[in-house]
Each structure stands twice: as structure tokens, then as C-alpha cells.
């Protein structure tokens, strides 16, 4: 009986030992999983920190590295505009107190919602130079290294930022189609053969450009000025194509002034370059001049062309003043006003001949 009791106690002891061993194995497994998770978290944290450090050496706009610049110059994205840029903006009568406001105007990007772990916090001096040339008065070619600003993404396994060279973020290369390239080369060669060569005499011919524009009836001559201004001043406030007073003036990148209608017609017919200096120019480059120039232009005194009226009016009020001379016959574009008598009949109720006269009269009114 005592031997049986001893055997039972030994069995219980062995079972308890097995339970303890199994618990120990489970806790060791849990500890190993927890340590691997901690190691993975630490690795991810190190990678994100290294990623963030690399972002500090890249430009927010073009993705270029600051190491490529010998002076290693950079500008804060969220800081105030520096004194040099303030002076340039003041000359162009534009206002911008902070870089986010200026970057939104030039590059069309909003940097106010940037995150430090995803976006760089500085931009390079090349992009700063690009912004300065956009607003400066010096005509020069503005170079931007990309088609548009870089799109930044969070850190991942195949991160472009962590695998970059010292030159900055790599551009995505597009695979070239040999058939398409061959077709483009053939088309370009044929176009060169067919296209006639422009001579400088054809380009610089003002008479040809005046014929293209043909704006004598819609633009005012400089002879209408009430004051005999110096020739240089008259040239400054007149279009360089039609030589009339500027109407809806626009400014090119090379700082020449034209009427909007004249320059658009010339760009369409003659080609995408400035008629004054042959500098490359496109319709998207045309901007309105500064407000102070427009106020000077609108306040220039003109003499009324009607013989009985010798009044001097400003260019801004010229059209309104001419509309008050409707009864004068000498005014061009005179329209007959029906005063009393038989009321006007409907167009369809008139005879064919009367309809023709009525339509001609309506066309004159529209003009």
C-alpha cells in the first residue's frame, strides 16, 4: 500500500514537472517573438531617422543635392523672404512676405502642409535663382532642371531618397520606342526640307507686321495726344508693332511692350519670338505691366477728334466721352437714331429690301 502511494506521488511530480517545462518553453517563445518585434521596430526607426537625415541634404522643389553646389547654399522653405528677393519684388510691385506664398505663385505647390519625415525643409540656390529671374528685369534664359517639382512619398523598402547618389533624386527614365523615334526623325527631316528659310529682312519688316495686325480702326494714333511729348516717351507708351497708343498692354519676358491683339497675331503668323529683339516668346509668357505704368498710361491727355469739341480727356475716359458725340456726323461709326415718327416694325414684317437696309444698320451698331 505504501509502495502504491509512493508511485502515485512520483507520477504527480512528473506531471507537474512536464507542465513547468511546457510553460517555460511558451514563455521563451513569447520572449523571442517580442525581441524580434523590438528589433524590427528599432530597425524601422533607424531607417526613418536615416531617411530624414538624407532629406535635409535634398532640395524640396527640384530634388537636387546641396552637395552639388560648391558653396552648399540653401534656403528654408517655411522662412521669411530674404532682403534680395524683397527688393526684386518691390521693383515689380508685388508682395510676398513668406517663402510658401512665393513658391505657390511660381511653382504652384503648397508647402504649408509638409511633414518633416516626408518632405525636405530647404530648397537649393538654383531654385532661388529661378524665382529671382522670374521677377527680375534682366532678360535671360531661366533654367529649371525638371519638368515640374518633385513628388515626395513616405519611406518604404524601395525608397528613392535612400538609394540616391550625391547628385540628388534620380529621374525616371522612359523606355524609347525605336519605331516612333524613327518616324519622328523622318517627319523632322521632311519638315526641314519643306519649310522655307526665314531671312532677317522678312522678320524685321515693320510694314509686313502692320499689314498682319491691321489695327488702324481699333487703336488710337499717337497724334491724338494733347501734349507734344518727347519722342522717347511716345515710343515708351506706344506698341512696337503698330506704333499706336498701347491698348490692353502686355509685357514679354524680354521687357518689351505690345498691344495684346497685335502681339498675339504676330506670334501666330511670324513665329514664337519677340518682334522687337527676336528673343523666344510664347503667349503664356505675356504678363500685364506694373500698376504704376498702367496708371500713367490711363491718365495721358488726349484731344477729342470731333471738330466742334476741343476738350482734353484722359485715355481712360476717352471711349465714354466719344459715346456722348453720337449726334455728330463727323464721328466715325456714326449710327442713325430714330427720333419719333412711325414706330420701328419687326424685321420679318418688312420687305426684302427694307430687311437688307435694317440688317446693315444693325451691323453698324454692333461694330
JSON list of C-alpha atoms in Angstrom, two decimals, residues 154-240:
[
{"chain": "A", "resi": 154, "resn": "UNK", "atom": "CA", "xyz": [6.87, 58.24, -47.25]},
{"chain": "A", "resi": 155, "resn": "UNK", "atom": "CA", "xyz": [9.83, 55.95, -46.59]},
{"chain": "A", "resi": 156, "resn": "UNK", "atom": "CA", "xyz": [9.43, 52.39, -47.95]},
{"chain": "A", "resi": 157, "resn": "UNK", "atom": "CA", "xyz": [11.57, 49.34, -48.82]},
{"chain": "A", "resi": 158, "resn": "UNK", "atom": "CA", "xyz": [12.37, 50.68, -52.32]},
{"chain": "A", "resi": 159, "resn": "UNK", "atom": "CA", "xyz": [12.78, 54.32, -51.32]},
{"chain": "A", "resi": 160, "resn": "UNK", "atom": "CA", "xyz": [14.27, 56.64, -53.95]},
{"chain": "A", "resi": 161, "resn": "UNK", "atom": "CA", "xyz": [15.75, 59.00, -51.38]},
{"chain": "A", "resi": 162, "resn": "UNK", "atom": "CA", "xyz": [17.73, 56.29, -49.52]},
{"chain": "A", "resi": 163, "resn": "UNK", "atom": "CA", "xyz": [19.11, 54.91, -52.79]},
{"chain": "A", "resi": 164, "resn": "UNK", "atom": "CA", "xyz": [20.14, 58.26, -54.28]},
{"chain": "A", "resi": 165, "resn": "UNK", "atom": "CA", "xyz": [23.56, 59.37, -55.38]},
{"chain": "A", "resi": 166, "resn": "UNK", "atom": "CA", "xyz": [25.29, 62.59, -54.34]},
{"chain": "A", "resi": 167, "resn": "UNK", "atom": "CA", "xyz": [23.60, 64.42, -57.24]},
{"chain": "A", "resi": 168, "resn": "UNK", "atom": "CA", "xyz": [20.09, 64.07, -55.77]},
{"chain": "A", "resi": 169, "resn": "UNK", "atom": "CA", "xyz": [16.87, 62.21, -56.57]},
{"chain": "A", "resi": 170, "resn": "UNK", "atom": "CA", "xyz": [17.10, 60.29, -59.85]},
{"chain": "A", "resi": 171, "resn": "UNK", "atom": "CA", "xyz": [14.74, 61.00, -62.70]},
{"chain": "A", "resi": 172, "resn": "UNK", "atom": "CA", "xyz": [12.54, 58.24, -64.09]},
{"chain": "A", "resi": 173, "resn": "UNK", "atom": "CA", "xyz": [13.85, 57.17, -67.48]},
{"chain": "A", "resi": 174, "resn": "UNK", "atom": "CA", "xyz": [11.23, 56.37, -70.10]},
{"chain": "A", "resi": 175, "resn": "UNK", "atom": "CA", "xyz": [11.81, 53.47, -72.44]},
{"chain": "A", "resi": 176, "resn": "UNK", "atom": "CA", "xyz": [12.30, 54.74, -76.00]},
{"chain": "A", "resi": 177, "resn": "UNK", "atom": "CA", "xyz": [10.35, 53.14, -78.83]},
{"chain": "A", "resi": 178, "resn": "UNK", "atom": "CA", "xyz": [12.71, 52.78, -81.85]},
{"chain": "A", "resi": 179, "resn": "UNK", "atom": "CA", "xyz": [9.84, 52.79, -84.39]},
{"chain": "A", "resi": 180, "resn": "UNK", "atom": "CA", "xyz": [8.36, 56.02, -83.01]},
{"chain": "A", "resi": 181, "resn": "UNK", "atom": "CA", "xyz": [11.80, 57.68, -82.86]},
{"chain": "A", "resi": 182, "resn": "UNK", "atom": "CA", "xyz": [12.50, 56.75, -86.48]},
{"chain": "A", "resi": 183, "resn": "UNK", "atom": "CA", "xyz": [9.12, 58.17, -87.54]},
{"chain": "A", "resi": 184, "resn": "UNK", "atom": "CA", "xyz": [9.80, 61.43, -85.67]},
{"chain": "A", "resi": 185, "resn": "UNK", "atom": "CA", "xyz": [13.22, 61.77, -87.30]},
{"chain": "A", "resi": 186, "resn": "UNK", "atom": "CA", "xyz": [11.73, 61.27, -90.79]},
{"chain": "A", "resi": 187, "resn": "UNK", "atom": "CA", "xyz": [8.97, 63.83, -90.09]},
{"chain": "A", "resi": 188, "resn": "UNK", "atom": "CA", "xyz": [11.50, 66.39, -88.80]},
{"chain": "A", "resi": 189, "resn": "UNK", "atom": "CA", "xyz": [13.75, 65.89, -91.86]},
{"chain": "A", "resi": 190, "resn": "UNK", "atom": "CA", "xyz": [10.82, 66.34, -94.25]},
{"chain": "A", "resi": 191, "resn": "UNK", "atom": "CA", "xyz": [9.64, 69.44, -92.37]},
{"chain": "A", "resi": 192, "resn": "UNK", "atom": "CA", "xyz": [13.14, 70.96, -92.68]},
{"chain": "A", "resi": 193, "resn": "UNK", "atom": "CA", "xyz": [13.13, 70.27, -96.43]},
{"chain": "A", "resi": 194, "resn": "UNK", "atom": "CA", "xyz": [9.65, 71.78, -96.98]},
{"chain": "A", "resi": 195, "resn": "UNK", "atom": "CA", "xyz": [9.95, 74.79, -94.61]},
{"chain": "A", "resi": 196, "resn": "UNK", "atom": "CA", "xyz": [11.33, 77.92, -96.34]},
{"chain": "A", "resi": 197, "resn": "UNK", "atom": "CA", "xyz": [14.25, 79.65, -94.64]},
{"chain": "A", "resi": 198, "resn": "UNK", "atom": "CA", "xyz": [13.32, 82.96, -92.99]},
{"chain": "A", "resi": 199, "resn": "UNK", "atom": "CA", "xyz": [15.59, 85.84, -93.87]},
{"chain": "A", "resi": 200, "resn": "UNK", "atom": "CA", "xyz": [16.27, 88.67, -91.38]},
{"chain": "A", "resi": 201, "resn": "UNK", "atom": "CA", "xyz": [14.71, 91.20, -93.78]},
{"chain": "A", "resi": 202, "resn": "UNK", "atom": "CA", "xyz": [11.35, 89.39, -93.63]},
{"chain": "A", "resi": 203, "resn": "UNK", "atom": "CA", "xyz": [11.44, 89.21, -89.82]},
{"chain": "A", "resi": 204, "resn": "UNK", "atom": "CA", "xyz": [12.40, 92.84, -89.23]},
{"chain": "A", "resi": 205, "resn": "UNK", "atom": "CA", "xyz": [9.96, 94.27, -91.76]},
{"chain": "A", "resi": 206, "resn": "UNK", "atom": "CA", "xyz": [7.60, 96.57, -89.81]},
{"chain": "A", "resi": 207, "resn": "UNK", "atom": "CA", "xyz": [5.38, 97.14, -92.81]},
{"chain": "A", "resi": 208, "resn": "UNK", "atom": "CA", "xyz": [4.71, 93.40, -93.02]},
{"chain": "A", "resi": 209, "resn": "UNK", "atom": "CA", "xyz": [3.79, 93.24, -89.33]},
{"chain": "A", "resi": 210, "resn": "UNK", "atom": "CA", "xyz": [1.49, 96.26, -89.68]},
{"chain": "A", "resi": 211, "resn": "UNK", "atom": "CA", "xyz": [-0.31, 94.51, -92.54]},
{"chain": "A", "resi": 212, "resn": "UNK", "atom": "CA", "xyz": [-0.71, 91.40, -90.40]},
{"chain": "A", "resi": 213, "resn": "UNK", "atom": "CA", "xyz": [-2.10, 93.37, -87.45]},
{"chain": "A", "resi": 214, "resn": "UNK", "atom": "CA", "xyz": [-4.25, 95.87, -89.43]},
{"chain": "A", "resi": 215, "resn": "UNK", "atom": "CA", "xyz": [-5.45, 97.73, -86.32]},
{"chain": "A", "resi": 216, "resn": "UNK", "atom": "CA", "xyz": [-5.88, 101.28, -87.66]},
{"chain": "A", "resi": 217, "resn": "UNK", "atom": "CA", "xyz": [-9.63, 101.28, -86.94]},
{"chain": "A", "resi": 218, "resn": "UNK", "atom": "CA", "xyz": [-9.46, 99.89, -83.40]},
{"chain": "A", "resi": 219, "resn": "UNK", "atom": "CA", "xyz": [-6.34, 101.55, -81.92]},
{"chain": "A", "resi": 220, "resn": "UNK", "atom": "CA", "xyz": [-5.63, 105.25, -81.36]},
{"chain": "A", "resi": 221, "resn": "UNK", "atom": "CA", "xyz": [-2.80, 107.07, -83.12]},
{"chain": "A", "resi": 222, "resn": "UNK", "atom": "CA", "xyz": [-0.10, 108.88, -81.12]},
{"chain": "A", "resi": 223, "resn": "UNK", "atom": "CA", "xyz": [-1.11, 112.08, -82.99]},
{"chain": "A", "resi": 224, "resn": "UNK", "atom": "CA", "xyz": [-4.17, 112.29, -80.71]},
{"chain": "A", "resi": 225, "resn": "UNK", "atom": "CA", "xyz": [-2.02, 113.32, -77.73]},
{"chain": "A", "resi": 226, "resn": "UNK", "atom": "CA", "xyz": [-2.98, 116.75, -76.43]},
{"chain": "A", "resi": 227, "resn": "UNK", "atom": "CA", "xyz": [0.65, 117.46, -75.39]},
{"chain": "A", "resi": 228, "resn": "UNK", "atom": "CA", "xyz": [3.74, 117.34, -77.60]},
{"chain": "A", "resi": 229, "resn": "UNK", "atom": "CA", "xyz": [5.68, 114.69, -75.65]},
{"chain": "A", "resi": 230, "resn": "UNK", "atom": "CA", "xyz": [9.34, 113.78, -76.34]},
{"chain": "A", "resi": 231, "resn": "UNK", "atom": "CA", "xyz": [9.87, 111.08, -78.96]},
{"chain": "A", "resi": 232, "resn": "UNK", "atom": "CA", "xyz": [11.33, 108.61, -76.43]},
{"chain": "A", "resi": 233, "resn": "UNK", "atom": "CA", "xyz": [8.32, 108.95, -74.14]},
{"chain": "A", "resi": 234, "resn": "UNK", "atom": "CA", "xyz": [5.89, 108.46, -77.06]},
{"chain": "A", "resi": 235, "resn": "UNK", "atom": "CA", "xyz": [7.84, 105.34, -78.06]},
{"chain": "A", "resi": 236, "resn": "UNK", "atom": "CA", "xyz": [7.60, 104.03, -74.47]},
{"chain": "A", "resi": 237, "resn": "UNK", "atom": "CA", "xyz": [3.77, 104.28, -74.39]},
{"chain": "A", "resi": 238, "resn": "UNK", "atom": "CA", "xyz": [3.19, 103.00, -77.94]},
{"chain": "A", "resi": 239, "resn": "UNK", "atom": "CA", "xyz": [3.08, 99.48, -79.34]},
{"chain": "A", "resi": 240, "resn": "UNK", "atom": "CA", "xyz": [6.28, 98.41, -81.10]}
]
